[in-house]
């Protein structure tokens, strides 16, 4: 009888362990986010092929808008490289709270949104910049909320306290703090650097599209300011 009760208790314990494991928080599947962002990128490029900025492309205003976009893309690139030093290779195993993560919970997403807005300005259109910025904000906002659920389940009160003092996106610069030494993943840094090349490739791509439009190889169906 005791053996039967012991066996039943053991089975119940194993079953409880399996159930706990099945409901344990899981990291957000980043592949879904990447597919959405890639889809938005393809749609944006497709629309830009047949549209032109509403401003005079030789005007000072147009050049100023393009230059602002280029600067924002550089901010995006260096910001992402800075952020990955603190989280690369250990995003779901350690809670990053220093450096850029001390002023915003999602610096990688923030700098990516800045880059998306900059891409729109590089095209010479404030409308395109706003649309890209809003779309990426919506995508990264959804992703961030799902990641927060995982981090709260994994780190509990520690993450709760961190989230209470640190904004999700828009940084509070006065919260900045850091440590004197850090270790970082060279693999993650290298991967982020190559990802950044896509942002840099926007400049020659847009200039090439504008040239093809000027010489008549690409038709223009509408203008965007």
PDB file of C-alpha atoms in Angstrom:
ATOM      1  CA  UNK A   1       0.000   0.000   0.000  1.00  0.00           C
ATOM      2  CA  UNK A   2       2.791   2.394   0.984  1.00  0.00           C
ATOM      3  CA  UNK A   3       4.635   1.537  -2.237  1.00  0.00           C
ATOM      4  CA  UNK A   4       1.520   2.317  -4.270  1.00  0.00           C
ATOM      5  CA  UNK A   5       1.045   5.641  -2.469  1.00  0.00           C
ATOM      6  CA  UNK A   6       4.723   6.466  -2.970  1.00  0.00           C
ATOM      7  CA  UNK A   7       4.527   5.675  -6.685  1.00  0.00           C
ATOM      8  CA  UNK A   8       1.393   7.799  -7.052  1.00  0.00           C
ATOM      9  CA  UNK A   9       3.020  10.706  -5.269  1.00  0.00           C
ATOM     10  CA  UNK A  10       6.100  10.401  -7.489  1.00  0.00           C
ATOM     11  CA  UNK A  11       3.961  10.409 -10.618  1.00  0.00           C
ATOM     12  CA  UNK A  12       2.061  13.441  -9.367  1.00  0.00           C
ATOM     13  CA  UNK A  13       5.344  15.220  -8.655  1.00  0.00           C
ATOM     14  CA  UNK A  14       6.704  14.438 -12.119  1.00  0.00           C
ATOM     15  CA  UNK A  15       3.422  15.542 -13.709  1.00  0.00           C
ATOM     16  CA  UNK A  16       3.486  18.791 -11.724  1.00  0.00           C
ATOM     17  CA  UNK A  17       7.064  19.443 -12.799  1.00  0.00           C
ATOM     18  CA  UNK A  18       6.148  18.855 -16.442  1.00  0.00           C
ATOM     19  CA  UNK A  19       3.160  21.200 -16.158  1.00  0.00           C
ATOM     20  CA  UNK A  20       5.305  23.890 -14.550  1.00  0.00           C
ATOM     21  CA  UNK A  21       7.830  23.560 -17.355  1.00  0.00           C
ATOM     22  CA  UNK A  22       5.092  23.778 -19.981  1.00  0.00           C
ATOM     23  CA  UNK A  23       3.763  27.055 -18.578  1.00  0.00           C
ATOM     24  CA  UNK A  24       7.179  28.582 -17.882  1.00  0.00           C
ATOM     25  CA  UNK A  25       7.654  31.922 -19.655  1.00  0.00           C
ATOM     26  CA  UNK A  26       9.224  31.588 -23.081  1.00  0.00           C
ATOM     27  CA  UNK A  27      11.233  34.225 -24.975  1.00  0.00           C
ATOM     28  CA  UNK A  28       9.348  36.070 -27.702  1.00  0.00           C
ATOM     29  CA  UNK A  29       9.801  34.601 -31.169  1.00  0.00           C
ATOM     30  CA  UNK A  30      11.743  37.366 -32.922  1.00  0.00           C
ATOM     31  CA  UNK A  31      11.176  35.749 -36.319  1.00  0.00           C
ATOM     32  CA  UNK A  32       7.610  37.092 -36.367  1.00  0.00           C
ATOM     33  CA  UNK A  33       8.846  40.630 -35.778  1.00  0.00           C
ATOM     34  CA  UNK A  34      11.466  40.283 -38.487  1.00  0.00           C
ATOM     35  CA  UNK A  35       8.891  39.069 -40.998  1.00  0.00           C
ATOM     36  CA  UNK A  36       6.624  42.042 -40.276  1.00  0.00           C
ATOM     37  CA  UNK A  37       9.501  44.536 -40.523  1.00  0.00           C
ATOM     38  CA  UNK A  38      10.696  42.952 -43.768  1.00  0.00           C
ATOM     39  CA  UNK A  39       7.185  43.134 -45.183  1.00  0.00           C
ATOM     40  CA  UNK A  40       6.920  46.820 -44.279  1.00  0.00           C
ATOM     41  CA  UNK A  41      10.328  47.463 -45.848  1.00  0.00           C
ATOM     42  CA  UNK A  42       9.304  45.794 -49.123  1.00  0.00           C
ATOM     43  CA  UNK A  43       6.047  47.763 -49.215  1.00  0.00           C
ATOM     44  CA  UNK A  44       7.882  51.033 -48.548  1.00  0.00           C
ATOM     45  CA  UNK A  45      10.477  50.383 -51.245  1.00  0.00           C
ATOM     46  CA  UNK A  46       7.751  49.411 -53.711  1.00  0.00           C
ATOM     47  CA  UNK A  47       5.889  52.669 -53.128  1.00  0.00           C
ATOM     48  CA  UNK A  48       9.038  54.786 -53.336  1.00  0.00           C
ATOM     49  CA  UNK A  49       9.888  53.373 -56.757  1.00  0.00           C
ATOM     50  CA  UNK A  50       6.932  55.212 -58.282  1.00  0.00           C
ATOM     51  CA  UNK A  51       6.785  58.368 -56.186  1.00  0.00           C
ATOM     52  CA  UNK A  52       8.951  61.448 -55.760  1.00  0.00           C
ATOM     53  CA  UNK A  53       9.371  64.052 -53.044  1.00  0.00           C
ATOM     54  CA  UNK A  54       6.985  66.962 -53.344  1.00  0.00           C
ATOM     55  CA  UNK A  55       9.777  69.433 -52.624  1.00  0.00           C
ATOM     56  CA  UNK A  56      12.057  70.738 -55.346  1.00  0.00           C
ATOM     57  CA  UNK A  57      14.923  68.230 -55.265  1.00  0.00           C
ATOM     58  CA  UNK A  58      17.435  71.016 -55.925  1.00  0.00           C
ATOM     59  CA  UNK A  59      16.129  73.185 -53.073  1.00  0.00           C
ATOM     60  CA  UNK A  60      17.872  73.833 -49.780  1.00  0.00           C
ATOM     61  CA  UNK A  61      14.857  72.438 -47.912  1.00  0.00           C
ATOM     62  CA  UNK A  62      15.093  69.100 -49.712  1.00  0.00           C
ATOM     63  CA  UNK A  63      18.820  68.856 -49.002  1.00  0.00           C
ATOM     64  CA  UNK A  64      18.250  69.752 -45.344  1.00  0.00           C
ATOM     65  CA  UNK A  65      15.594  67.048 -44.968  1.00  0.00           C
ATOM     66  CA  UNK A  66      17.884  64.458 -46.593  1.00  0.00           C
ATOM     67  CA  UNK A  67      20.847  65.464 -44.420  1.00  0.00           C
ATOM     68  CA  UNK A  68      18.714  65.220 -41.263  1.00  0.00           C
ATOM     69  CA  UNK A  69      17.692  61.726 -42.323  1.00  0.00           C
ATOM     70  CA  UNK A  70      21.318  60.741 -42.874  1.00  0.00           C
ATOM     71  CA  UNK A  71      22.282  62.009 -39.403  1.00  0.00           C
ATOM     72  CA  UNK A  72      19.410  60.031 -37.829  1.00  0.00           C
ATOM     73  CA  UNK A  73      20.576  56.884 -39.608  1.00  0.00           C
ATOM     74  CA  UNK A  74      24.072  57.387 -38.162  1.00  0.00           C
ATOM     75  CA  UNK A  75      22.499  57.845 -34.704  1.00  0.00           C
ATOM     76  CA  UNK A  76      20.613  54.580 -35.277  1.00  0.00           C
ATOM     77  CA  UNK A  77      23.756  52.679 -36.263  1.00  0.00           C
ATOM     78  CA  UNK A  78      25.967  53.873 -33.414  1.00  0.00           C
ATOM     79  CA  UNK A  79      23.105  53.601 -30.916  1.00  0.00           C
ATOM     80  CA  UNK A  80      22.455  49.978 -31.836  1.00  0.00           C
ATOM     81  CA  UNK A  81      26.159  49.157 -31.600  1.00  0.00           C
ATOM     82  CA  UNK A  82      26.320  50.858 -28.189  1.00  0.00           C
ATOM     83  CA  UNK A  83      23.258  48.978 -26.946  1.00  0.00           C
ATOM     84  CA  UNK A  84      24.386  45.548 -28.115  1.00  0.00           C
ATOM     85  CA  UNK A  85      27.538  45.872 -25.968  1.00  0.00           C
ATOM     86  CA  UNK A  86      25.306  45.612 -22.901  1.00  0.00           C
ATOM     87  CA  UNK A  87      22.934  42.839 -23.948  1.00  0.00           C
ATOM     88  CA  UNK A  88      24.457  40.886 -26.839  1.00  0.00           C
ATOM     89  CA  UNK A  89      24.508  37.126 -26.247  1.00  0.00           C
ATOM     90  CA  UNK A  90      22.695  37.288 -22.896  1.00  0.00           C
ATOM     91  CA  UNK A  91      19.415  39.071 -23.636  1.00  0.00           C
ATOM     92  CA  UNK A  92      17.189  36.384 -22.109  1.00  0.00           C
ATOM     93  CA  UNK A  93      19.536  35.211 -19.363  1.00  0.00           C
ATOM     94  CA  UNK A  94      20.533  38.458 -17.635  1.00  0.00           C
ATOM     95  CA  UNK A  95      18.645  41.657 -16.908  1.00  0.00           C
ATOM     96  CA  UNK A  96      20.493  44.592 -18.502  1.00  0.00           C
ATOM     97  CA  UNK A  97      20.032  47.764 -16.430  1.00  0.00           C
ATOM     98  CA  UNK A  98      23.183  49.787 -17.175  1.00  0.00           C
ATOM     99  CA  UNK A  99      24.270  52.141 -19.942  1.00  0.00           C
ATOM    100  CA  UNK A 100      21.496  52.714 -22.494  1.00  0.00           C
ATOM    101  CA  UNK A 101      19.291  50.268 -20.585  1.00  0.00           C
ATOM    102  CA  UNK A 102      19.337  52.568 -17.564  1.00  0.00           C
ATOM    103  CA  UNK A 103      17.432  55.287 -19.464  1.00  0.00           C
ATOM    104  CA  UNK A 104      15.143  53.146 -21.649  1.00  0.00           C
ATOM    105  CA  UNK A 105      14.127  49.489 -21.482  1.00  0.00           C
ATOM    106  CA  UNK A 106      14.369  49.001 -25.254  1.00  0.00           C
ATOM    107  CA  UNK A 107      17.272  51.033 -26.683  1.00  0.00           C
ATOM    108  CA  UNK A 108      17.730  48.701 -29.656  1.00  0.00           C
ATOM    109  CA  UNK A 109      14.124  49.227 -30.704  1.00  0.00           C
ATOM    110  CA  UNK A 110      14.325  52.964 -30.007  1.00  0.00           C
ATOM    111  CA  UNK A 111      17.358  53.420 -32.251  1.00  0.00           C
ATOM    112  CA  UNK A 112      15.751  51.265 -34.942  1.00  0.00           C
ATOM    113  CA  UNK A 113      12.698  53.549 -34.904  1.00  0.00           C
ATOM    114  CA  UNK A 114      14.990  56.552 -35.238  1.00  0.00           C
ATOM    115  CA  UNK A 115      16.611  54.833 -38.225  1.00  0.00           C
ATOM    116  CA  UNK A 116      13.236  54.127 -39.846  1.00  0.00           C
ATOM    117  CA  UNK A 117      12.240  57.774 -39.458  1.00  0.00           C
ATOM    118  CA  UNK A 118      15.598  58.762 -40.924  1.00  0.00           C
ATOM    119  CA  UNK A 119      15.040  56.546 -43.964  1.00  0.00           C
ATOM    120  CA  UNK A 120      11.828  58.427 -44.723  1.00  0.00           C
ATOM    121  CA  UNK A 121      13.648  61.743 -44.468  1.00  0.00           C
ATOM    122  CA  UNK A 122      16.424  60.437 -46.707  1.00  0.00           C
ATOM    123  CA  UNK A 123      13.773  60.033 -49.379  1.00  0.00           C
ATOM    124  CA  UNK A 124      12.994  63.701 -48.856  1.00  0.00           C
ATOM    125  CA  UNK A 125       9.498  63.143 -47.504  1.00  0.00           C
ATOM    126  CA  UNK A 126       8.175  64.002 -44.056  1.00  0.00           C
ATOM    127  CA  UNK A 127       5.052  61.921 -44.761  1.00  0.00           C
ATOM    128  CA  UNK A 128       7.108  58.791 -45.519  1.00  0.00           C
ATOM    129  CA  UNK A 129       9.208  59.420 -42.392  1.00  0.00           C
ATOM    130  CA  UNK A 130       6.123  59.665 -40.174  1.00  0.00           C
ATOM    131  CA  UNK A 131       4.503  56.566 -41.706  1.00  0.00           C
ATOM    132  CA  UNK A 132       7.677  54.482 -41.274  1.00  0.00           C
ATOM    133  CA  UNK A 133       8.153  55.809 -37.740  1.00  0.00           C
ATOM    134  CA  UNK A 134       4.567  55.030 -36.691  1.00  0.00           C
ATOM    135  CA  UNK A 135       4.607  51.555 -38.265  1.00  0.00           C
ATOM    136  CA  UNK A 136       7.881  50.567 -36.621  1.00  0.00           C
ATOM    137  CA  UNK A 137       6.656  52.005 -33.313  1.00  0.00           C
ATOM    138  CA  UNK A 138       3.551  49.813 -33.534  1.00  0.00           C
ATOM    139  CA  UNK A 139       5.578  46.686 -34.357  1.00  0.00           C
ATOM    140  CA  UNK A 140       8.234  47.260 -31.693  1.00  0.00           C
ATOM    141  CA  UNK A 141       5.606  48.280 -29.151  1.00  0.00           C
ATOM    142  CA  UNK A 142       3.825  44.952 -29.575  1.00  0.00           C
ATOM    143  CA  UNK A 143       7.135  43.078 -29.434  1.00  0.00           C
ATOM    144  CA  UNK A 144       8.251  44.945 -26.318  1.00  0.00           C
ATOM    145  CA  UNK A 145       5.024  44.113 -24.451  1.00  0.00           C
ATOM    146  CA  UNK A 146       5.423  40.407 -25.211  1.00  0.00           C
ATOM    147  CA  UNK A 147       9.059  40.484 -24.123  1.00  0.00           C
ATOM    148  CA  UNK A 148       8.077  42.250 -20.910  1.00  0.00           C
ATOM    149  CA  UNK A 149       5.743  39.392 -20.016  1.00  0.00           C
ATOM    150  CA  UNK A 150       8.628  36.938 -20.424  1.00  0.00           C
ATOM    151  CA  UNK A 151      11.088  39.076 -18.434  1.00  0.00           C
ATOM    152  CA  UNK A 152       8.587  39.603 -15.632  1.00  0.00           C
ATOM    153  CA  UNK A 153       8.016  35.860 -15.418  1.00  0.00           C
ATOM    154  CA  UNK A 154      11.765  35.185 -15.387  1.00  0.00           C
ATOM    155  CA  UNK A 155      13.085  37.953 -13.124  1.00  0.00           C
ATOM    156  CA  UNK A 156       9.962  38.721 -11.082  1.00  0.00           C
ATOM    157  CA  UNK A 157      10.139  41.674  -8.634  1.00  0.00           C
ATOM    158  CA  UNK A 158      13.578  42.676  -9.937  1.00  0.00           C
ATOM    159  CA  UNK A 159      12.175  43.365 -13.397  1.00  0.00           C
ATOM    160  CA  UNK A 160       9.032  44.914 -11.923  1.00  0.00           C
ATOM    161  CA  UNK A 161      11.140  47.472 -10.046  1.00  0.00           C
ATOM    162  CA  UNK A 162      13.267  48.141 -13.147  1.00  0.00           C
ATOM    163  CA  UNK A 163      10.183  48.666 -15.334  1.00  0.00           C
ATOM    164  CA  UNK A 164       8.647  51.003 -12.753  1.00  0.00           C
ATOM    165  CA  UNK A 165      11.580  53.433 -12.918  1.00  0.00           C
ATOM    166  CA  UNK A 166      12.634  53.039 -16.571  1.00  0.00           C
ATOM    167  CA  UNK A 167      10.461  54.050 -19.549  1.00  0.00           C
ATOM    168  CA  UNK A 168       9.634  51.541 -22.272  1.00  0.00           C
ATOM    169  CA  UNK A 169      10.966  53.677 -25.143  1.00  0.00           C
ATOM    170  CA  UNK A 170      11.410  57.420 -24.668  1.00  0.00           C
ATOM    171  CA  UNK A 171      14.543  57.830 -22.548  1.00  0.00           C
ATOM    172  CA  UNK A 172      14.949  59.680 -19.283  1.00  0.00           C
ATOM    173  CA  UNK A 173      18.542  60.867 -19.601  1.00  0.00           C
ATOM    174  CA  UNK A 174      18.877  61.832 -15.941  1.00  0.00           C
ATOM    175  CA  UNK A 175      18.525  58.149 -14.959  1.00  0.00           C
ATOM    176  CA  UNK A 176      21.762  57.210 -16.720  1.00  0.00           C
ATOM    177  CA  UNK A 177      24.234  55.103 -14.787  1.00  0.00           C
ATOM    178  CA  UNK A 178      26.886  52.587 -15.734  1.00  0.00           C
ATOM    179  CA  UNK A 179      29.634  50.317 -14.465  1.00  0.00           C
ATOM    180  CA  UNK A 180      33.344  50.739 -15.140  1.00  0.00           C
ATOM    181  CA  UNK A 181      33.830  47.387 -16.856  1.00  0.00           C
ATOM    182  CA  UNK A 182      31.703  45.156 -19.081  1.00  0.00           C
ATOM    183  CA  UNK A 183      32.075  41.975 -21.078  1.00  0.00           C
ATOM    184  CA  UNK A 184      30.395  41.757 -24.463  1.00  0.00           C
ATOM    185  CA  UNK A 185      29.755  39.278 -27.246  1.00  0.00           C
ATOM    186  CA  UNK A 186      31.925  39.914 -30.296  1.00  0.00           C
ATOM    187  CA  UNK A 187      29.573  37.721 -32.328  1.00  0.00           C
ATOM    188  CA  UNK A 188      26.547  39.845 -31.423  1.00  0.00           C
ATOM    189  CA  UNK A 189      28.505  43.046 -32.081  1.00  0.00           C
ATOM    190  CA  UNK A 190      29.609  41.781 -35.492  1.00  0.00           C
ATOM    191  CA  UNK A 191      26.064  40.724 -36.388  1.00  0.00           C
ATOM    192  CA  UNK A 192      24.683  44.122 -35.366  1.00  0.00           C
ATOM    193  CA  UNK A 193      27.366  45.871 -37.411  1.00  0.00           C
ATOM    194  CA  UNK A 194      26.428  43.967 -40.560  1.00  0.00           C
ATOM    195  CA  UNK A 195      22.749  44.681 -39.897  1.00  0.00           C
ATOM    196  CA  UNK A 196      23.677  48.364 -39.760  1.00  0.00           C
ATOM    197  CA  UNK A 197      25.009  48.173 -43.303  1.00  0.00           C
ATOM    198  CA  UNK A 198      21.418  47.831 -44.509  1.00  0.00           C
ATOM    199  CA  UNK A 199      20.703  51.285 -43.108  1.00  0.00           C
ATOM    200  CA  UNK A 200      23.774  52.713 -44.836  1.00  0.00           C
ATOM    201  CA  UNK A 201      22.746  51.059 -48.107  1.00  0.00           C
ATOM    202  CA  UNK A 202      19.597  53.194 -48.095  1.00  0.00           C
ATOM    203  CA  UNK A 203      21.529  56.303 -49.145  1.00  0.00           C
ATOM    204  CA  UNK A 204      22.890  55.012 -52.491  1.00  0.00           C
ATOM    205  CA  UNK A 205      19.627  53.115 -53.109  1.00  0.00           C
ATOM    206  CA  UNK A 206      17.494  56.258 -52.781  1.00  0.00           C
ATOM    207  CA  UNK A 207      19.945  58.300 -54.841  1.00  0.00           C
ATOM    208  CA  UNK A 208      19.806  55.601 -57.519  1.00  0.00           C
ATOM    209  CA  UNK A 209      15.989  55.641 -57.542  1.00  0.00           C
ATOM    210  CA  UNK A 210      15.979  59.433 -57.882  1.00  0.00           C
ATOM    211  CA  UNK A 211      18.436  59.246 -60.785  1.00  0.00           C
ATOM    212  CA  UNK A 212      16.333  56.644 -62.632  1.00  0.00           C
ATOM    213  CA  UNK A 213      13.270  58.821 -62.139  1.00  0.00           C
ATOM    214  CA  UNK A 214      15.024  61.931 -63.453  1.00  0.00           C
ATOM    215  CA  UNK A 215      16.201  60.212 -66.640  1.00  0.00           C
ATOM    216  CA  UNK A 216      12.750  58.661 -67.174  1.00  0.00           C
ATOM    217  CA  UNK A 217      13.407  54.966 -66.518  1.00  0.00           C
ATOM    218  CA  UNK A 218      11.005  54.945 -63.562  1.00  0.00           C
ATOM    219  CA  UNK A 219       7.576  56.591 -63.921  1.00  0.00           C
ATOM    220  CA  UNK A 220       6.294  58.926 -61.209  1.00  0.00           C
ATOM    221  CA  UNK A 221       2.641  58.424 -60.264  1.00  0.00           C
ATOM    222  CA  UNK A 222       2.443  60.623 -57.167  1.00  0.00           C
ATOM    223  CA  UNK A 223       4.415  63.086 -55.053  1.00  0.00           C
ATOM    224  CA  UNK A 224       4.938  62.932 -51.298  1.00  0.00           C
ATOM    225  CA  UNK A 225       5.794  65.934 -49.131  1.00  0.00           C
TER     226      UNK A 225
END
